[in-house]
XYZ file of C-alpha atoms in Angstrom:
147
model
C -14.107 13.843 8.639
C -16.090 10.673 7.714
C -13.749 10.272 4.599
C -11.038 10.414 7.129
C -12.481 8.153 9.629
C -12.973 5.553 7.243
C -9.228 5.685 5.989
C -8.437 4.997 9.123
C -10.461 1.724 9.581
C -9.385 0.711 6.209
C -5.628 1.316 7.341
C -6.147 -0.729 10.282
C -8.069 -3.551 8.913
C -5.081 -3.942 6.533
C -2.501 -3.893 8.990
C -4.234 -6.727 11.421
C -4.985 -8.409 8.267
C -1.471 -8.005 6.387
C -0.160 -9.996 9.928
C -2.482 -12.994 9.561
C -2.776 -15.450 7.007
C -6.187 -14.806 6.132
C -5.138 -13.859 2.670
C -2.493 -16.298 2.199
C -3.439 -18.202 -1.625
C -0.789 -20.474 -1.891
C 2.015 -19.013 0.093
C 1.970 -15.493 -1.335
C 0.672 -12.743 0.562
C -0.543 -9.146 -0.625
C 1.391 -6.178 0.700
C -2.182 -4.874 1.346
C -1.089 -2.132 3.888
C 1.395 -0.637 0.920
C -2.019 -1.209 -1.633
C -4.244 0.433 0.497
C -2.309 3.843 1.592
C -1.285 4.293 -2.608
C -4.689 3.749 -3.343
C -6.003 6.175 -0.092
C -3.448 8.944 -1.835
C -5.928 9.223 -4.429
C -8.414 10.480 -2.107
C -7.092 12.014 0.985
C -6.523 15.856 -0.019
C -4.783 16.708 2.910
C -1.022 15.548 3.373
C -0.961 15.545 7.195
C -4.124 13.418 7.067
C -2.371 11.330 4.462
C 0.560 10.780 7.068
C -1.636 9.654 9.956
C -2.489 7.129 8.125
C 0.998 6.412 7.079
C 2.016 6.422 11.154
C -0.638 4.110 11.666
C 0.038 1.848 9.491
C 3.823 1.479 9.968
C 2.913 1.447 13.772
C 0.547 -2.045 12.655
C 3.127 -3.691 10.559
C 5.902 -3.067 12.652
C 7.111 -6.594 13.849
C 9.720 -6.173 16.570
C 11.193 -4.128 18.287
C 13.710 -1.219 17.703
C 14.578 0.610 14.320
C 13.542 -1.049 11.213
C 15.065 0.503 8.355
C 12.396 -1.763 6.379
C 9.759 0.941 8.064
C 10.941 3.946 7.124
C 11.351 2.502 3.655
C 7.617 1.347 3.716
C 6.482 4.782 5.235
C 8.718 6.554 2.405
C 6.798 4.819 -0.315
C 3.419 6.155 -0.410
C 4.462 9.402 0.995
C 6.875 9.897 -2.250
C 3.750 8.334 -4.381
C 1.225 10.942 -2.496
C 3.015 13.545 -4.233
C 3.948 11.594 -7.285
C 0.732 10.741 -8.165
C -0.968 14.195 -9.696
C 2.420 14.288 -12.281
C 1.120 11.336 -14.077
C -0.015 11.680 -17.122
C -2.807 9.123 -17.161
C -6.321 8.583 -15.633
C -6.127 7.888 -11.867
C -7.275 4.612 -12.043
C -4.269 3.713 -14.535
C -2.306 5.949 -12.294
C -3.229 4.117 -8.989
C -1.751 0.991 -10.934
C 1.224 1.874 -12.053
C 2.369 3.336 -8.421
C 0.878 -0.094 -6.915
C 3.390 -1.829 -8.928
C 6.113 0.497 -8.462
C 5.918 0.203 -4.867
C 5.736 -3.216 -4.054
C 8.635 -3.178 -6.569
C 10.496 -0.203 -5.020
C 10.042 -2.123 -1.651
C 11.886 -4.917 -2.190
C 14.660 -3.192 -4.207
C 15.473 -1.128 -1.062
C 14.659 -3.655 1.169
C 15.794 -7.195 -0.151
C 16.495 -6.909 -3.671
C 17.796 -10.648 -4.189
C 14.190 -11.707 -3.060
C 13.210 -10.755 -6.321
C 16.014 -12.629 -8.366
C 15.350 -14.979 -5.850
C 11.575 -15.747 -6.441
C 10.547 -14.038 -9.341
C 7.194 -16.316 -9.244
C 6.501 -14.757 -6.354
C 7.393 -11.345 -6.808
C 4.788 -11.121 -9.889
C 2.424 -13.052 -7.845
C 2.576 -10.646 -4.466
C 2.602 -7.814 -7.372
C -0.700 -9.066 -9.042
C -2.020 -9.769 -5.740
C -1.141 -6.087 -4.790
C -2.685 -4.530 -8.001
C -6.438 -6.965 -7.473
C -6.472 -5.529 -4.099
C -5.789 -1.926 -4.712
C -7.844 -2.154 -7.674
C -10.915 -3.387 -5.499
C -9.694 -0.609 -3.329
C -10.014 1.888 -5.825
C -13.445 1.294 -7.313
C -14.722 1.096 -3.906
C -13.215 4.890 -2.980
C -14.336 6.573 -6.623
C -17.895 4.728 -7.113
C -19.113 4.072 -3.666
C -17.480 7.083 -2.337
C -15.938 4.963 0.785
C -13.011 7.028 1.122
């Protein structure tokens, strides 16, 4: 329950964060909402724990009103991954990674895929940004047992 409760402050500290410009370096921003619920899939056992946290955060970074297709495409993500993630071959960490990347790639091919053609700087930037974060993230939930 504390492992739970704490996913669910992290979730919500990166949706208010993710809509401020706190962590704005030089006009990139980290998808740290996507980051953080790939890299809580590593550590939530429970899938309808898993999509709490999924609801929540969608419910943070939703910006106006109505349908967003964008949402269900951002909730879609990490619930695919959740599953995704014990067919790896590789050590979690390295696993954690690779779906960080995927994501924030995935995202923006379903969502807005000339963004990337568009600003390919900042793609790899946002990406790198992404896979700091979630790597942070990470250590934090498999060596100080946060999460």
């Amino acid at each position: 329950m504390i492992r739970l409760a704490s996913a669910i402050l992290l979730v919500i500290a990166a949706g208010i964060l993710q809509n401020t410009d706190l962590l704005n370096i030089a006009g990139v921003k980290p998808n740290l909402s996507l980051a953080a619920l790939i890299v809580l899939g590593f550590f939530i056992n429970k899938f309808t724990d898993y999509l709490i946290l999924i609801l929540i955060s969608a419910l943070l970074i939703k910006t106006a009103a109505g349908f967003e297709i964008s949402i269900i495409v951002f909730a879609a993500i990490p619930a695919i991954f959740y599953f995704l993630r014990r067919l790896l071959p590789w050590r979690a960490s390295l696993n954690n990674l690779i779906l960080i990347f995927a994501g924030t790639l995935l995202l923006y091919l379903l969502i807005d895929p000339a963004f990337i053609s568009r600003g390919v700087g900042i793609f790899i930037s946002e990406a790198a940004y992404n896979l700091i974060l979630g790597a942070v993230l990470f250590w934090a939930g498999t060596y100080k047992k946060i999460w």
